[in-house]
mmCIF file of C-alpha atoms in Angstrom:
data_model
loop_
_atom_site.group_PDB
_atom_site.id
_atom_site.type_symbol
_atom_site.label_atom_id
_atom_site.label_comp_id
_atom_site.label_asym_id
_atom_site.label_seq_id
_atom_site.Cartn_x
_atom_site.Cartn_y
_atom_site.Cartn_z
ATOM 1 C CA UNK A 23 0.000 0.000 0.000
ATOM 2 C CA UNK A 24 1.344 3.389 -0.981
ATOM 3 C CA UNK A 25 2.112 5.704 1.936
ATOM 4 C CA UNK A 26 0.089 8.942 1.694
ATOM 5 C CA UNK A 27 1.877 12.271 1.389
ATOM 6 C CA UNK A 28 2.033 13.932 4.850
ATOM 7 C CA UNK A 29 -0.059 17.041 5.508
ATOM 8 C CA UNK A 30 2.996 19.214 6.104
ATOM 9 C CA UNK A 31 4.247 18.411 2.598
ATOM 10 C CA UNK A 32 1.001 19.858 1.224
ATOM 11 C CA UNK A 33 1.493 22.958 3.375
ATOM 12 C CA UNK A 34 4.992 23.311 1.933
ATOM 13 C CA UNK A 35 3.609 22.764 -1.581
ATOM 14 C CA UNK A 36 1.188 25.682 -1.227
ATOM 15 C CA UNK A 37 3.953 27.753 0.346
ATOM 16 C CA UNK A 38 6.333 26.913 -2.508
ATOM 17 C CA UNK A 39 3.785 28.156 -5.040
ATOM 18 C CA UNK A 40 3.372 31.447 -3.183
ATOM 19 C CA UNK A 41 7.110 31.932 -2.746
ATOM 20 C CA UNK A 42 7.757 31.282 -6.422
ATOM 21 C CA UNK A 43 4.917 33.584 -7.463
ATOM 22 C CA UNK A 44 6.471 36.459 -5.534
ATOM 23 C CA UNK A 45 9.968 35.520 -6.681
ATOM 24 C CA UNK A 46 8.922 35.425 -10.334
ATOM 25 C CA UNK A 47 7.652 38.989 -10.287
ATOM 26 C CA UNK A 48 10.902 40.132 -8.676
ATOM 27 C CA UNK A 49 13.494 38.070 -10.560
ATOM 28 C CA UNK A 50 11.867 37.845 -13.991
ATOM 29 C CA UNK A 51 10.867 41.500 -14.259
ATOM 30 C CA UNK A 52 13.783 43.206 -12.496
ATOM 31 C CA UNK A 53 15.981 43.242 -15.637
ATOM 32 C CA UNK A 54 13.104 44.291 -17.905
ATOM 33 C CA UNK A 55 11.758 47.002 -15.571
ATOM 34 C CA UNK A 56 15.010 48.634 -14.512
ATOM 35 C CA UNK A 57 16.777 48.373 -17.902
ATOM 36 C CA UNK A 58 13.931 49.080 -20.336
ATOM 37 C CA UNK A 59 11.671 51.244 -18.111
ATOM 38 C CA UNK A 60 14.212 52.658 -15.652
ATOM 39 C CA UNK A 61 17.574 54.381 -15.909
ATOM 40 C CA UNK A 62 19.940 51.511 -15.087
ATOM 41 C CA UNK A 63 22.164 49.532 -17.459
ATOM 42 C CA UNK A 64 21.931 45.762 -17.803
ATOM 43 C CA UNK A 65 25.372 45.480 -16.205
ATOM 44 C CA UNK A 66 24.239 47.497 -13.159
ATOM 45 C CA UNK A 67 21.142 45.336 -12.762
ATOM 46 C CA UNK A 68 23.267 42.199 -13.144
ATOM 47 C CA UNK A 69 25.630 43.362 -10.404
ATOM 48 C CA UNK A 70 22.707 44.313 -8.139
ATOM 49 C CA UNK A 71 21.100 40.893 -8.534
ATOM 50 C CA UNK A 72 24.445 39.135 -8.243
ATOM 51 C CA UNK A 73 25.523 41.306 -5.321
ATOM 52 C CA UNK A 74 22.271 40.549 -3.549
ATOM 53 C CA UNK A 75 22.932 36.870 -4.051
ATOM 54 C CA UNK A 76 26.096 37.234 -2.000
ATOM 55 C CA UNK A 77 23.733 37.812 0.927
ATOM 56 C CA UNK A 78 22.524 34.287 0.218
ATOM 57 C CA UNK A 79 25.815 33.044 1.659
ATOM 58 C CA UNK A 80 24.867 34.569 4.992
ATOM 59 C CA UNK A 81 21.248 33.514 4.515
ATOM 60 C CA UNK A 82 22.119 29.873 3.906
ATOM 61 C CA UNK A 83 24.510 29.686 6.844
ATOM 62 C CA UNK A 84 22.006 31.478 9.068
ATOM 63 C CA UNK A 85 19.254 29.217 7.748
ATOM 64 C CA UNK A 86 21.244 26.072 8.528
ATOM 65 C CA UNK A 87 22.006 27.236 12.050
ATOM 66 C CA UNK A 88 18.497 28.487 12.829
ATOM 67 C CA UNK A 89 16.697 25.526 11.214
ATOM 68 C CA UNK A 90 18.678 23.121 13.426
ATOM 69 C CA UNK A 91 18.544 25.405 16.464
ATOM 70 C CA UNK A 92 16.769 24.105 19.608
ATOM 71 C CA UNK A 93 15.165 27.524 20.132
ATOM 72 C CA UNK A 94 14.300 28.440 16.527
ATOM 73 C CA UNK A 95 13.690 25.461 14.239
ATOM 74 C CA UNK A 96 12.188 25.141 10.768
ATOM 75 C CA UNK A 97 8.931 27.024 11.386
ATOM 76 C CA UNK A 98 10.407 30.223 12.786
ATOM 77 C CA UNK A 99 13.107 30.207 10.096
ATOM 78 C CA UNK A 100 10.392 30.190 7.416
ATOM 79 C CA UNK A 101 8.433 32.944 9.163
ATOM 80 C CA UNK A 102 11.583 35.094 9.251
ATOM 81 C CA UNK A 103 12.257 34.300 5.588
ATOM 82 C CA UNK A 104 8.817 35.437 4.466
ATOM 83 C CA UNK A 105 9.154 38.628 6.525
ATOM 84 C CA UNK A 106 12.402 39.490 4.733
ATOM 85 C CA UNK A 107 10.713 38.714 1.400
ATOM 86 C CA UNK A 108 7.904 41.193 2.098
ATOM 87 C CA UNK A 109 10.442 43.884 2.988
ATOM 88 C CA UNK A 110 12.512 43.278 -0.167
ATOM 89 C CA UNK A 111 9.459 43.549 -2.428
ATOM 90 C CA UNK A 112 8.390 46.808 -0.777
ATOM 91 C CA UNK A 113 11.873 48.258 -1.279
ATOM 92 C CA UNK A 114 11.700 47.291 -4.986
ATOM 93 C CA UNK A 115 8.446 49.241 -5.356
ATOM 94 C CA UNK A 116 10.224 52.476 -4.413
ATOM 95 C CA UNK A 117 13.563 51.746 -6.117
ATOM 96 C CA UNK A 118 14.951 54.370 -8.497
ATOM 97 C CA UNK A 119 18.698 53.910 -7.998
ATOM 98 C CA UNK A 120 21.345 51.196 -8.092
ATOM 99 C CA UNK A 121 21.870 51.381 -4.319
ATOM 100 C CA UNK A 122 18.196 50.736 -3.516
ATOM 101 C CA UNK A 123 18.053 47.920 -6.072
ATOM 102 C CA UNK A 124 21.110 46.358 -4.436
ATOM 103 C CA UNK A 125 19.491 46.703 -0.991
ATOM 104 C CA UNK A 126 16.301 45.023 -2.205
ATOM 105 C CA UNK A 127 18.340 42.122 -3.557
ATOM 106 C CA UNK A 128 20.424 41.813 -0.382
ATOM 107 C CA UNK A 129 17.292 41.511 1.752
ATOM 108 C CA UNK A 130 15.809 39.023 -0.702
ATOM 109 C CA UNK A 131 19.073 37.063 -0.676
ATOM 110 C CA UNK A 132 18.759 36.644 3.084
ATOM 111 C CA UNK A 133 15.166 35.534 2.577
ATOM 112 C CA UNK A 134 16.027 32.877 -0.013
ATOM 113 C CA UNK A 135 18.873 31.510 2.108
ATOM 114 C CA UNK A 136 16.552 31.053 5.061
ATOM 115 C CA UNK A 137 13.647 29.748 2.987
ATOM 116 C CA UNK A 138 15.194 26.982 0.902
ATOM 117 C CA UNK A 139 17.224 25.508 3.749
ATOM 118 C CA UNK A 140 14.359 25.307 6.219
ATOM 119 C CA UNK A 141 11.694 24.355 3.641
ATOM 120 C CA UNK A 142 13.645 21.407 2.233
ATOM 121 C CA UNK A 143 14.698 20.198 5.684
ATOM 122 C CA UNK A 144 11.069 20.231 6.836
ATOM 123 C CA UNK A 145 10.048 18.030 3.881
ATOM 124 C CA UNK A 146 12.885 15.603 4.627
ATOM 125 C CA UNK A 147 11.716 15.473 8.255
ATOM 126 C CA UNK A 148 8.221 14.217 7.484
ATOM 127 C CA UNK A 149 8.839 11.890 4.507
ATOM 128 C CA UNK A 150 10.191 8.367 4.175
ATOM 129 C CA UNK A 151 13.167 7.790 1.837
ATOM 130 C CA UNK A 152 10.989 6.186 -0.833
ATOM 131 C CA UNK A 153 8.601 9.181 -0.736
ATOM 132 C CA UNK A 154 11.118 11.977 -1.097
ATOM 133 C CA UNK A 155 11.601 12.173 -4.853
ATOM 134 C CA UNK A 156 7.818 12.162 -5.312
ATOM 135 C CA UNK A 157 7.379 14.760 -2.565
ATOM 136 C CA UNK A 158 9.993 17.041 -4.097
ATOM 137 C CA UNK A 159 8.460 16.556 -7.545
ATOM 138 C CA UNK A 160 5.149 17.741 -6.057
ATOM 139 C CA UNK A 161 6.955 20.831 -4.847
ATOM 140 C CA UNK A 162 8.410 21.092 -8.347
ATOM 141 C CA UNK A 163 4.889 21.350 -9.778
ATOM 142 C CA UNK A 164 4.185 24.149 -7.300
ATOM 143 C CA UNK A 165 7.481 25.772 -8.343
ATOM 144 C CA UNK A 166 6.358 25.948 -11.945
ATOM 145 C CA UNK A 167 2.759 26.924 -11.277
ATOM 146 C CA UNK A 168 3.805 29.665 -8.880
ATOM 147 C CA UNK A 169 6.525 31.005 -11.155
ATOM 148 C CA UNK A 170 4.169 30.833 -14.135
ATOM 149 C CA UNK A 171 1.471 32.740 -12.279
ATOM 150 C CA UNK A 172 4.069 35.314 -11.271
ATOM 151 C CA UNK A 173 5.298 35.916 -14.812
ATOM 152 C CA UNK A 174 1.729 36.085 -16.095
ATOM 153 C CA UNK A 175 0.569 38.505 -13.384
ATOM 154 C CA UNK A 176 3.712 40.573 -13.817
ATOM 155 C CA UNK A 177 3.178 40.828 -17.567
ATOM 156 C CA UNK A 178 -0.404 42.023 -17.100
ATOM 157 C CA UNK A 179 0.591 44.568 -14.463
ATOM 158 C CA UNK A 180 3.514 45.849 -16.539
ATOM 159 C CA UNK A 181 1.051 46.990 -19.207
ATOM 160 C CA UNK A 182 -1.212 48.793 -16.757
ATOM 161 C CA UNK A 183 0.906 50.250 -13.966
ATOM 162 C CA UNK A 184 2.932 53.452 -14.109
ATOM 163 C CA UNK A 185 5.599 53.671 -12.899
ATOM 164 C CA UNK A 186 6.426 50.071 -13.762
ATOM 165 C CA UNK A 187 8.031 49.480 -10.348
ATOM 166 C CA UNK A 188 4.535 49.293 -8.836
ATOM 167 C CA UNK A 189 4.176 45.748 -10.176
ATOM 168 C CA UNK A 190 6.508 44.579 -7.382
ATOM 169 C CA UNK A 191 3.641 45.249 -4.945
ATOM 170 C CA UNK A 192 2.234 41.946 -6.251
ATOM 171 C CA UNK A 193 5.316 40.226 -4.811
ATOM 172 C CA UNK A 194 4.753 41.870 -1.448
ATOM 173 C CA UNK A 195 1.156 40.617 -1.364
ATOM 174 C CA UNK A 196 2.164 37.040 -2.249
ATOM 175 C CA UNK A 197 4.897 37.033 0.390
ATOM 176 C CA UNK A 198 2.511 38.422 3.033
ATOM 177 C CA UNK A 199 0.030 35.597 2.354
ATOM 178 C CA UNK A 200 2.963 33.189 2.692
ATOM 179 C CA UNK A 201 3.813 34.717 6.065
ATOM 180 C CA UNK A 202 0.241 34.117 7.244
ATOM 181 C CA UNK A 203 0.340 30.506 5.986
ATOM 182 C CA UNK A 204 3.518 29.678 7.910
ATOM 183 C CA UNK A 205 2.146 31.364 11.029
ATOM 184 C CA UNK A 206 -1.203 29.555 10.978
ATOM 185 C CA UNK A 207 -0.763 26.184 9.233
ATOM 186 C CA UNK A 208 2.815 25.034 9.725
ATOM 187 C CA UNK A 209 3.986 23.000 12.695
ATOM 188 C CA UNK A 210 7.570 22.444 13.753
ATOM 189 C CA UNK A 211 8.856 19.247 12.094
ATOM 190 C CA UNK A 212 12.280 18.953 13.678
ATOM 191 C CA UNK A 213 12.584 16.255 16.311
ATOM 192 C CA UNK A 214 13.528 17.727 19.653
ATOM 193 C CA UNK A 215 16.128 16.537 22.108
ATOM 194 C CA UNK A 216 18.018 18.142 24.964
ATOM 195 C CA UNK A 217 19.379 21.606 24.185
ATOM 196 C CA UNK A 218 22.950 20.577 24.960
ATOM 197 C CA UNK A 219 22.702 17.554 22.689
ATOM 198 C CA UNK A 220 21.209 19.648 19.869
ATOM 199 C CA UNK A 221 23.976 22.255 20.054
ATOM 200 C CA UNK A 222 26.590 19.487 19.891
ATOM 201 C CA UNK A 223 24.788 17.959 16.875
ATOM 202 C CA UNK A 224 24.814 21.319 15.056
ATOM 203 C CA UNK A 225 28.556 21.727 15.596
ATOM 204 C CA UNK A 226 29.303 18.141 14.503
ATOM 205 C CA UNK A 227 26.916 18.477 11.578
ATOM 206 C CA UNK A 228 28.794 21.320 9.929
ATOM 207 C CA UNK A 229 32.122 19.527 10.416
ATOM 208 C CA UNK A 230 30.759 16.273 8.993
ATOM 209 C CA UNK A 231 29.180 17.984 5.980
ATOM 210 C CA UNK A 232 32.295 20.007 5.198
ATOM 211 C CA UNK A 233 34.425 16.861 5.167
ATOM 212 C CA UNK A 234 32.028 14.753 3.066
ATOM 213 C CA UNK A 235 33.895 14.391 -0.226
ATOM 214 C CA UNK A 236 30.779 13.451 -2.185
ATOM 215 C CA UNK A 237 28.985 16.613 -1.070
ATOM 216 C CA UNK A 238 31.985 18.800 -1.848
ATOM 217 C CA UNK A 239 32.356 17.334 -5.348
ATOM 218 C CA UNK A 240 28.647 17.800 -5.972
ATOM 219 C CA UNK A 241 28.870 21.469 -5.002
ATOM 220 C CA UNK A 242 30.994 22.077 -8.113
ATOM 221 C CA UNK A 243 28.461 20.723 -10.558
ATOM 222 C CA UNK A 244 25.473 22.020 -8.611
ATOM 223 C CA UNK A 245 26.814 25.545 -9.001
ATOM 224 C CA UNK A 246 26.723 25.038 -12.768
ATOM 225 C CA UNK A 247 23.087 23.915 -12.607
ATOM 226 C CA UNK A 248 22.084 27.011 -10.635
ATOM 227 C CA UNK A 249 23.994 29.338 -12.954
ATOM 228 C CA UNK A 250 22.051 27.817 -15.857
ATOM 229 C CA UNK A 251 18.742 28.358 -14.052
ATOM 230 C CA UNK A 252 19.692 31.992 -13.379
ATOM 231 C CA UNK A 253 20.603 32.547 -17.024
ATOM 232 C CA UNK A 254 17.486 30.892 -18.427
ATOM 233 C CA UNK A 255 15.087 32.649 -16.065
ATOM 234 C CA UNK A 256 16.741 36.065 -15.796
ATOM 235 C CA UNK A 257 18.937 36.798 -18.823
ATOM 236 C CA UNK A 258 17.304 34.780 -21.592
ATOM 237 C CA UNK A 259 13.954 36.661 -21.625
ATOM 238 C CA UNK A 260 15.773 40.004 -21.899
ATOM 239 C CA UNK A 261 18.025 38.532 -24.611
ATOM 240 C CA UNK A 262 14.971 37.554 -26.652
ATOM 241 C CA UNK A 263 13.557 41.076 -26.197
ATOM 242 C CA UNK A 264 16.736 43.016 -27.031
ATOM 243 C CA UNK A 265 18.377 40.708 -29.595
ATOM 244 C CA UNK A 266 15.435 38.734 -30.948
ATOM 245 C CA UNK A 267 13.099 41.700 -31.350
ATOM 246 C CA UNK A 268 10.288 39.984 -29.440
ATOM 247 C CA UNK A 269 7.923 42.169 -27.383
ATOM 248 C CA UNK A 270 8.083 42.078 -23.572
ATOM 249 C CA UNK A 271 4.581 40.645 -23.217
ATOM 250 C CA UNK A 272 5.196 37.982 -25.870
ATOM 251 C CA UNK A 273 8.401 36.808 -24.178
ATOM 252 C CA UNK A 274 6.557 36.660 -20.855
ATOM 253 C CA UNK A 275 3.908 34.443 -22.464
ATOM 254 C CA UNK A 276 6.521 32.230 -24.136
ATOM 255 C CA UNK A 277 8.306 31.799 -20.817
ATOM 256 C CA UNK A 278 5.067 31.145 -18.944
ATOM 257 C CA UNK A 279 3.753 28.465 -21.306
ATOM 258 C CA UNK A 280 6.997 27.028 -22.694
ATOM 259 C CA UNK A 281 9.135 26.922 -19.557
ATOM 260 C CA UNK A 282 6.818 27.132 -16.591
ATOM 261 C CA UNK A 283 3.588 25.642 -17.917
ATOM 262 C CA UNK A 284 5.235 22.713 -19.649
ATOM 263 C CA UNK A 285 7.377 22.181 -16.570
ATOM 264 C CA UNK A 286 4.291 21.865 -14.378
ATOM 265 C CA UNK A 287 2.602 19.528 -16.870
ATOM 266 C CA UNK A 288 5.563 17.173 -17.264
ATOM 267 C CA UNK A 289 7.044 17.286 -13.743
ATOM 268 C CA UNK A 290 5.362 14.185 -12.299
ATOM 269 C CA UNK A 291 5.446 12.027 -15.501
ATOM 270 C CA UNK A 292 9.131 12.766 -16.105
ATOM 271 C CA UNK A 293 10.062 11.976 -12.499
ATOM 272 C CA UNK A 294 8.198 8.655 -12.756
ATOM 273 C CA UNK A 295 10.276 7.764 -15.814
ATOM 274 C CA UNK A 296 13.655 8.735 -14.362
ATOM 275 C CA UNK A 297 12.857 7.179 -10.962
ATOM 276 C CA UNK A 298 14.269 3.939 -12.397
ATOM 277 C CA UNK A 299 17.678 5.624 -12.738
ATOM 278 C CA UNK A 300 20.135 6.506 -10.006
ATOM 279 C CA UNK A 301 20.058 10.131 -8.891
ATOM 280 C CA UNK A 302 23.446 10.869 -10.452
ATOM 281 C CA UNK A 303 22.542 9.309 -13.806
ATOM 282 C CA UNK A 304 19.377 11.406 -13.871
ATOM 283 C CA UNK A 305 21.442 14.514 -13.152
ATOM 284 C CA UNK A 306 23.730 13.644 -16.079
ATOM 285 C CA UNK A 307 20.695 13.601 -18.361
ATOM 286 C CA UNK A 308 19.641 16.998 -17.050
ATOM 287 C CA UNK A 309 23.130 18.411 -17.621
ATOM 288 C CA UNK A 310 23.132 17.168 -21.234
ATOM 289 C CA UNK A 311 19.711 18.744 -21.884
ATOM 290 C CA UNK A 312 20.934 22.091 -20.503
ATOM 291 C CA UNK A 313 23.820 21.904 -22.966
ATOM 292 C CA UNK A 314 21.469 21.291 -25.892
ATOM 293 C CA UNK A 315 19.309 24.222 -24.791
ATOM 294 C CA UNK A 316 22.152 26.746 -24.674
ATOM 295 C CA UNK A 317 23.444 25.514 -28.028
ATOM 296 C CA UNK A 318 19.988 26.210 -29.477
ATOM 297 C CA UNK A 319 20.028 29.710 -27.970
ATOM 298 C CA UNK A 320 23.295 30.424 -29.767
ATOM 299 C CA UNK A 321 22.047 29.057 -33.087
ATOM 300 C CA UNK A 322 18.324 29.895 -33.115
ATOM 301 C CA UNK A 323 17.635 32.410 -30.354
ATOM 302 C CA UNK A 324 17.139 35.312 -32.759
ATOM 303 C CA UNK A 325 15.111 33.515 -35.436
ATOM 304 C CA UNK A 326 11.532 33.856 -34.208
ATOM 305 C CA UNK A 327 8.982 33.140 -31.522
ATOM 306 C CA UNK A 328 8.462 29.452 -32.408
ATOM 307 C CA UNK A 329 12.144 28.709 -31.876
ATOM 308 C CA UNK A 330 12.164 30.729 -28.663
ATOM 309 C CA UNK A 331 9.200 28.720 -27.359
ATOM 310 C CA UNK A 332 11.035 25.497 -28.221
ATOM 311 C CA UNK A 333 14.157 26.690 -26.390
ATOM 312 C CA UNK A 334 12.139 27.438 -23.258
ATOM 313 C CA UNK A 335 10.626 23.935 -23.531
ATOM 314 C CA UNK A 336 14.095 22.331 -23.626
ATOM 315 C CA UNK A 337 15.087 24.243 -20.500
ATOM 316 C CA UNK A 338 11.823 23.197 -18.838
ATOM 317 C CA UNK A 339 12.732 19.522 -19.273
ATOM 318 C CA UNK A 340 16.256 20.113 -17.964
ATOM 319 C CA UNK A 341 14.918 21.922 -14.917
ATOM 320 C CA UNK A 342 12.196 19.452 -13.962
ATOM 321 C CA UNK A 343 14.726 16.616 -14.007
ATOM 322 C CA UNK A 344 17.260 18.565 -11.966
ATOM 323 C CA UNK A 345 15.272 20.104 -9.097
ATOM 324 C CA UNK A 346 13.618 17.127 -7.339
ATOM 325 C CA UNK A 347 16.524 14.826 -8.154
ATOM 326 C CA UNK A 348 19.067 17.180 -6.618
ATOM 327 C CA UNK A 349 17.027 17.524 -3.415
ATOM 328 C CA UNK A 350 16.571 13.745 -3.172
ATOM 329 C CA UNK A 351 20.329 13.242 -3.709
ATOM 330 C CA UNK A 352 21.129 15.615 -0.823
ATOM 331 C CA UNK A 353 18.610 13.697 1.311
ATOM 332 C CA UNK A 354 20.473 10.488 0.540
ATOM 333 C CA UNK A 355 23.801 12.017 1.521
ATOM 334 C CA UNK A 356 22.678 13.695 4.747
ATOM 335 C CA UNK A 357 22.335 11.752 8.003
ATOM 336 C CA UNK A 358 18.868 12.318 9.474
ATOM 337 C CA UNK A 359 20.118 14.541 12.311
ATOM 338 C CA UNK A 360 22.329 16.680 10.029
ATOM 339 C CA UNK A 361 19.806 17.728 7.380
ATOM 340 C CA UNK A 362 19.948 21.418 8.190
ATOM 341 C CA UNK A 363 23.730 21.561 7.806
ATOM 342 C CA UNK A 364 23.856 19.523 4.578
ATOM 343 C CA UNK A 365 20.985 21.442 3.022
ATOM 344 C CA UNK A 366 22.463 24.803 4.013
ATOM 345 C CA UNK A 367 25.825 23.955 2.460
ATOM 346 C CA UNK A 368 24.212 22.558 -0.696
ATOM 347 C CA UNK A 369 22.151 25.731 -1.092
ATOM 348 C CA UNK A 370 25.284 27.848 -1.128
ATOM 349 C CA UNK A 371 25.318 26.815 -4.784
ATOM 350 C CA UNK A 372 22.175 28.875 -5.337
ATOM 351 C CA UNK A 373 23.981 31.863 -3.919
ATOM 352 C CA UNK A 374 27.060 31.364 -6.085
ATOM 353 C CA UNK A 375 25.034 30.509 -9.187
ATOM 354 C CA UNK A 376 22.895 33.626 -8.807
ATOM 355 C CA UNK A 377 26.084 35.667 -8.577
ATOM 356 C CA UNK A 378 27.679 34.095 -11.654
ATOM 357 C CA UNK A 379 24.554 33.895 -13.832
ATOM 358 C CA UNK A 380 23.310 37.518 -13.576
ATOM 359 C CA UNK A 381 26.797 39.001 -13.917
ATOM 360 C CA UNK A 382 27.551 36.964 -17.049
ATOM 361 C CA UNK A 383 24.056 37.642 -18.344
ATOM 362 C CA UNK A 384 24.199 41.391 -17.704
ATOM 363 C CA UNK A 385 27.570 41.621 -19.435
ATOM 364 C CA UNK A 386 26.238 39.533 -22.353
ATOM 365 C CA UNK A 387 23.239 41.830 -22.900
ATOM 366 C CA UNK A 388 25.531 44.871 -23.168
ATOM 367 C CA UNK A 389 27.667 43.243 -25.908
ATOM 368 C CA UNK A 390 27.248 42.994 -29.678
ATOM 369 C CA UNK A 391 25.113 40.356 -31.346
ATOM 370 C CA UNK A 392 28.093 38.186 -32.332
ATOM 371 C CA UNK A 393 29.727 38.315 -28.895
ATOM 372 C CA UNK A 394 26.412 37.378 -27.268
ATOM 373 C CA UNK A 395 26.014 34.352 -29.557
ATOM 374 C CA UNK A 396 29.528 33.093 -28.805
ATOM 375 C CA UNK A 397 28.915 33.570 -25.093
ATOM 376 C CA UNK A 398 25.866 31.295 -25.240
ATOM 377 C CA UNK A 399 27.990 28.748 -27.098
ATOM 378 C CA UNK A 400 30.620 28.912 -24.343
ATOM 379 C CA UNK A 401 27.912 28.310 -21.756
ATOM 380 C CA UNK A 402 26.735 25.261 -23.732
ATOM 381 C CA UNK A 403 30.272 23.850 -23.814
ATOM 382 C CA UNK A 404 30.601 24.305 -20.035
ATOM 383 C CA UNK A 405 28.075 21.482 -19.559
ATOM 384 C CA UNK A 406 30.773 19.045 -20.728
ATOM 385 C CA UNK A 407 32.769 19.812 -17.585
ATOM 386 C CA UNK A 408 29.624 19.199 -15.538
ATOM 387 C CA UNK A 409 29.190 15.775 -17.110
ATOM 388 C CA UNK A 410 32.799 14.893 -16.280
ATOM 389 C CA UNK A 411 32.356 15.905 -12.630
ATOM 390 C CA UNK A 412 29.119 13.911 -12.332
ATOM 391 C CA UNK A 413 30.835 10.848 -13.794
ATOM 392 C CA UNK A 414 33.668 11.151 -11.259
ATOM 393 C CA UNK A 415 31.135 11.548 -8.448
ATOM 394 C CA UNK A 416 29.162 8.539 -9.671
ATOM 395 C CA UNK A 417 32.264 6.328 -9.600
ATOM 396 C CA UNK A 418 33.169 7.527 -6.095
ATOM 397 C CA UNK A 419 29.629 6.949 -4.855
ATOM 398 C CA UNK A 420 29.486 3.416 -6.307
ATOM 399 C CA UNK A 421 32.883 2.569 -4.826
ATOM 400 C CA UNK A 422 31.755 3.757 -1.406
ATOM 401 C CA UNK A 423 28.605 1.639 -1.593
ATOM 402 C CA UNK A 424 30.654 -1.425 -2.566
ATOM 403 C CA UNK A 425 32.971 -0.877 0.404
ATOM 404 C CA UNK A 426 30.001 -0.643 2.737
ATOM 405 C CA UNK A 427 28.555 -3.909 1.373
ATOM 406 C CA UNK A 428 31.919 -5.687 1.757
ATOM 407 C CA UNK A 429 32.398 -4.440 5.314
ATOM 408 C CA UNK A 430 28.902 -5.505 6.300
#
């Protein structure tokens, strides 16, 4: 008999949709609003987004400590995260300068660091190992639906609101509803023990995670994955607008239906298919699909809306394979009592990737057509290094499992 999905997973699913809705309005429309409707260059916006992501370092570390803390835990970490998210969206509404845009991104970086660490750890807490990939794929559906709703709402508001920065009020509303949800519906999922024992576990947890060779190797390739997500969700729409001649609203629709909508539709079926594979083999498939997608951007990104829709669809497939599989892989690595530490360290990749991606993307947008095309080609070729790292990690992981079997 199949074990039902726990109630707290459904709470996190609704929360994930709300968080992604608010995030979509911020992250998708920041480049378009402040470059095409404001007075900032694409490079300035890229540095603001990337600079804000540096705050994710602090957010992830803080999230790991607070999520495992005997006095704070998962629930309060998520409440604090949603509070920061509301503040960042409100700052964006009144932003007219680079410094305010950077501040909004710094606050949001702290929010994301707290959110993803505590949210994933809470799902790991309440699910059995055989449930986790399915549970994270359910959250993946909410990811896509929420992000799709955000891009759609943002596109509608962009046409109607003046100044355009007012559309970020939609983010603030979504994040405020999220804050209410965590306050009312979420319970603490972390198992409690004595305070002294918990403090010792936190200290040991960080040391254990930082000396786990498999986790450290995975951080290299995971950073590539996140950089690709940042480029496809942040830079690529603006590239299609500025280099492909496609209207803002049309690109928003292409992204919503080709990337987000298709991702939501295929998330569960694709995960059922790849569930037969090991996590690392599934990640290799995702890496290869990312490479194909960026190659298509270089070759066909300026040739019309049909090709642009197809490119978004390729990235949708790459993303829906990566996200739940990566979370399930971290769950497999992390001992049950060290989930906060492992998740926090793994999510540093989101911070680094969202520094690398926007900076490269902002620089790319400010270059000539030919330079931009060759840059996308270079990004496509970088997936080859990711495949090599995953192959090395797969061999190390298999060797470790064989040693465990022999010793037992």
